[in-house]
Amino acid sequence: MTTPILLVPGLNCTAEIYAHQVPALWQFGPVTIANHAGAGSMREIAASILRDAPPEFALVGFSMGGYLAFEMLRQARGRVLKLALLDTSARPDTAEATEKRRAAIALTEQGKFNLAVAQSFPNAVHPNHVGDAGLKALHVRMATANGADTYIRQQLAIIGRPDSRPELSAIEVPTLVLVGDKDAITVPEAAREMADGIADARLVVVPRAGHMALVEQHAIVTAELKEWAAR
């Protein structure tokens, strides 16, 4: 019996962020990539995704997709059969992170969305990958496809997200927690916190990867997701 797999992208990401994983996961069940570009709050976006999702599914969330995964669990815990949290965190925004988000929103509202996107790239990858033209092109391409309005809505939703740490102990499904070893946005310490809080969670720290481990070290991440899906 196969299990439907639902993949939730991150901030400024399109379905392309999962391009390496979809073919590999298809053998385990039908794969759907959620559209998270619509409504405003985390609660509204999660509810919209759940309306379109299969009755039961294995859930993968990357970055903002992980924040949404926690909200989806709050709304429909019984529908989630497995959970994979990739380069994300259960913590709420820090004051410093919120300040940076509001600065990026201000730039975007001034018509400088391209600058906001360009400024965010170096922090999103391993230091060795800052000069990677292919990764940078992907980063810009996905952001451009989503557009400035979606970027602002998603940033505001992220700022308003709750603290999900008190609910970690209630997660009882097979869980993978994965993080790039140099993730500067959702740091490895936050991944360890999630893995420690979820019973029997598997923690994987991906070498030579930043926040975008999904594409920086896609072979490693895909292999880990295949192992998770096969459980």
mmCIF file of C-alpha atoms in Angstrom, residues 80-215:
data_model
loop_
_atom_site.group_PDB
_atom_site.id
_atom_site.type_symbol
_atom_site.label_atom_id
_atom_site.label_comp_id
_atom_site.label_asym_id
_atom_site.label_seq_id
_atom_site.Cartn_x
_atom_site.Cartn_y
_atom_site.Cartn_z
ATOM 1 C CA VAL A 80 -0.278 13.170 9.160
ATOM 2 C CA LEU A 81 1.273 9.676 9.029
ATOM 3 C CA LYS A 82 4.962 10.684 8.863
ATOM 4 C CA LEU A 83 6.825 13.955 9.244
ATOM 5 C CA ALA A 84 10.048 15.329 7.762
ATOM 6 C CA LEU A 85 11.316 18.715 8.929
ATOM 7 C CA LEU A 86 14.028 20.121 6.656
ATOM 8 C CA ASP A 87 16.096 23.178 7.621
ATOM 9 C CA THR A 88 13.344 24.600 9.792
ATOM 10 C CA SER A 89 12.632 25.368 13.440
ATOM 11 C CA ALA A 90 9.904 25.038 16.056
ATOM 12 C CA ARG A 91 10.960 28.354 17.576
ATOM 13 C CA PRO A 92 9.114 31.632 17.024
ATOM 14 C CA ASP A 93 10.902 34.524 15.349
ATOM 15 C CA THR A 94 13.542 36.305 17.383
ATOM 16 C CA ALA A 95 13.423 40.104 17.614
ATOM 17 C CA GLU A 96 16.528 40.251 15.390
ATOM 18 C CA ALA A 97 14.996 37.991 12.740
ATOM 19 C CA THR A 98 11.775 40.002 12.722
ATOM 20 C CA GLU A 99 13.753 43.214 12.302
ATOM 21 C CA LYS A 100 15.550 41.744 9.278
ATOM 22 C CA ARG A 101 12.260 40.554 7.786
ATOM 23 C CA ARG A 102 10.682 43.987 8.203
ATOM 24 C CA ALA A 103 13.711 45.596 6.544
ATOM 25 C CA ALA A 104 13.325 43.214 3.582
ATOM 26 C CA ILE A 105 9.606 43.984 3.421
ATOM 27 C CA ALA A 106 10.374 47.716 3.414
ATOM 28 C CA LEU A 107 12.821 47.263 0.528
ATOM 29 C CA THR A 108 10.200 45.305 -1.388
ATOM 30 C CA GLU A 109 7.529 47.939 -0.787
ATOM 31 C CA GLN A 110 9.962 50.519 -2.197
ATOM 32 C CA GLY A 111 10.076 48.552 -5.443
ATOM 33 C CA LYS A 112 13.410 46.895 -4.643
ATOM 34 C CA PHE A 113 12.282 43.270 -4.447
ATOM 35 C CA ASN A 114 15.210 42.157 -6.603
ATOM 36 C CA LEU A 115 17.601 43.721 -4.114
ATOM 37 C CA ALA A 116 15.879 42.030 -1.178
ATOM 38 C CA VAL A 117 16.194 38.673 -2.956
ATOM 39 C CA ALA A 118 19.856 39.260 -3.852
ATOM 40 C CA GLN A 119 20.730 40.267 -0.298
ATOM 41 C CA SER A 120 19.138 37.126 1.126
ATOM 42 C CA PHE A 121 21.087 34.640 -0.985
ATOM 43 C CA PRO A 122 24.504 34.596 0.776
ATOM 44 C CA ASN A 123 22.852 33.747 4.102
ATOM 45 C CA ALA A 124 20.830 30.937 2.511
ATOM 46 C CA VAL A 125 23.724 28.731 1.402
ATOM 47 C CA HIS A 126 26.978 27.259 2.718
ATOM 48 C CA PRO A 127 29.847 29.803 2.585
ATOM 49 C CA ASN A 128 31.487 27.712 -0.133
ATOM 50 C CA HIS A 129 28.370 28.039 -2.314
ATOM 51 C CA VAL A 130 27.917 31.818 -2.247
ATOM 52 C CA GLY A 131 29.569 32.020 -5.670
ATOM 53 C CA ASP A 132 27.553 29.130 -7.164
ATOM 54 C CA ALA A 133 25.834 30.644 -10.209
ATOM 55 C CA GLY A 134 23.371 27.769 -10.565
ATOM 56 C CA LEU A 135 22.138 28.006 -6.974
ATOM 57 C CA LYS A 136 21.880 31.787 -7.212
ATOM 58 C CA ALA A 137 19.900 31.535 -10.455
ATOM 59 C CA LEU A 138 17.498 29.056 -8.828
ATOM 60 C CA HIS A 139 17.075 31.357 -5.825
ATOM 61 C CA VAL A 140 16.235 34.330 -8.074
ATOM 62 C CA ARG A 141 14.062 32.293 -10.442
ATOM 63 C CA MET A 142 11.815 30.948 -7.673
ATOM 64 C CA ALA A 143 11.509 34.337 -5.990
ATOM 65 C CA THR A 144 10.625 36.020 -9.282
ATOM 66 C CA ALA A 145 7.981 33.394 -10.026
ATOM 67 C CA ASN A 146 6.320 34.031 -6.658
ATOM 68 C CA GLY A 147 6.588 37.792 -6.865
ATOM 69 C CA ALA A 148 6.801 40.670 -4.412
ATOM 70 C CA ASP A 149 3.252 40.502 -3.038
ATOM 71 C CA THR A 150 3.587 36.833 -2.090
ATOM 72 C CA TYR A 151 6.974 37.542 -0.510
ATOM 73 C CA ILE A 152 5.501 40.225 1.744
ATOM 74 C CA ARG A 153 2.528 38.052 2.747
ATOM 75 C CA GLN A 154 4.777 35.115 3.563
ATOM 76 C CA GLN A 155 7.209 37.216 5.586
ATOM 77 C CA LEU A 156 4.343 38.628 7.657
ATOM 78 C CA ALA A 157 2.957 35.117 8.196
ATOM 79 C CA ILE A 158 6.384 33.932 9.383
ATOM 80 C CA ILE A 159 6.726 36.879 11.771
ATOM 81 C CA GLY A 160 3.343 36.012 13.282
ATOM 82 C CA ARG A 161 3.950 32.294 13.743
ATOM 83 C CA PRO A 162 3.591 30.813 17.250
ATOM 84 C CA ASP A 163 6.119 28.878 19.303
ATOM 85 C CA SER A 164 5.689 25.202 18.357
ATOM 86 C CA ARG A 165 8.149 23.795 20.894
ATOM 87 C CA PRO A 166 5.485 23.008 23.549
ATOM 88 C CA GLU A 167 3.806 20.663 21.040
ATOM 89 C CA LEU A 168 6.848 18.608 20.032
ATOM 90 C CA SER A 169 6.188 15.886 22.591
ATOM 91 C CA ALA A 170 2.727 15.280 21.090
ATOM 92 C CA ILE A 171 4.221 14.211 17.744
ATOM 93 C CA GLU A 172 4.114 10.414 17.638
ATOM 94 C CA VAL A 173 4.709 9.640 13.956
ATOM 95 C CA PRO A 174 8.036 8.629 12.353
ATOM 96 C CA THR A 175 9.959 11.889 12.066
ATOM 97 C CA LEU A 176 13.081 12.971 10.198
ATOM 98 C CA VAL A 177 14.789 16.221 11.243
ATOM 99 C CA LEU A 178 17.423 17.367 8.750
ATOM 100 C CA VAL A 179 19.623 20.466 8.683
ATOM 101 C CA GLY A 180 22.637 21.775 6.798
ATOM 102 C CA ASP A 181 25.735 21.919 8.984
ATOM 103 C CA LYS A 182 26.169 25.628 8.188
ATOM 104 C CA ASP A 183 22.496 26.641 8.145
ATOM 105 C CA ALA A 184 22.579 30.247 9.368
ATOM 106 C CA ILE A 185 18.797 30.783 9.211
ATOM 107 C CA THR A 186 17.429 27.761 11.072
ATOM 108 C CA VAL A 187 20.553 26.701 12.883
ATOM 109 C CA PRO A 188 21.570 23.100 13.711
ATOM 110 C CA GLU A 189 20.905 23.803 17.397
ATOM 111 C CA ALA A 190 17.229 24.387 16.550
ATOM 112 C CA ALA A 191 17.138 21.091 14.644
ATOM 113 C CA ARG A 192 18.603 19.239 17.620
ATOM 114 C CA GLU A 193 15.980 20.855 19.830
ATOM 115 C CA MET A 194 13.212 19.498 17.600
ATOM 116 C CA ALA A 195 14.759 16.037 17.386
ATOM 117 C CA ASP A 196 15.207 15.903 21.158
ATOM 118 C CA GLY A 197 11.595 16.942 21.681
ATOM 119 C CA ILE A 198 10.028 14.386 19.305
ATOM 120 C CA ALA A 199 10.085 10.755 20.422
ATOM 121 C CA ASP A 200 12.365 8.570 18.256
ATOM 122 C CA ALA A 201 13.050 11.350 15.745
ATOM 123 C CA ARG A 202 16.054 10.825 13.460
ATOM 124 C CA LEU A 203 18.424 13.797 13.258
ATOM 125 C CA VAL A 204 20.610 14.232 10.172
ATOM 126 C CA VAL A 205 23.174 17.033 9.862
ATOM 127 C CA VAL A 206 24.127 17.414 6.208
ATOM 128 C CA PRO A 207 27.786 18.288 5.576
ATOM 129 C CA ARG A 208 28.788 21.175 3.304
ATOM 130 C CA ALA A 209 25.263 22.608 3.241
ATOM 131 C CA GLY A 210 23.551 25.764 4.398
ATOM 132 C CA HIS A 211 19.841 26.516 4.623
ATOM 133 C CA MET A 212 19.204 25.210 1.104
ATOM 134 C CA ALA A 213 20.497 21.691 1.766
ATOM 135 C CA LEU A 214 17.685 20.381 -0.463
ATOM 136 C CA VAL A 215 19.573 21.639 -3.504
#
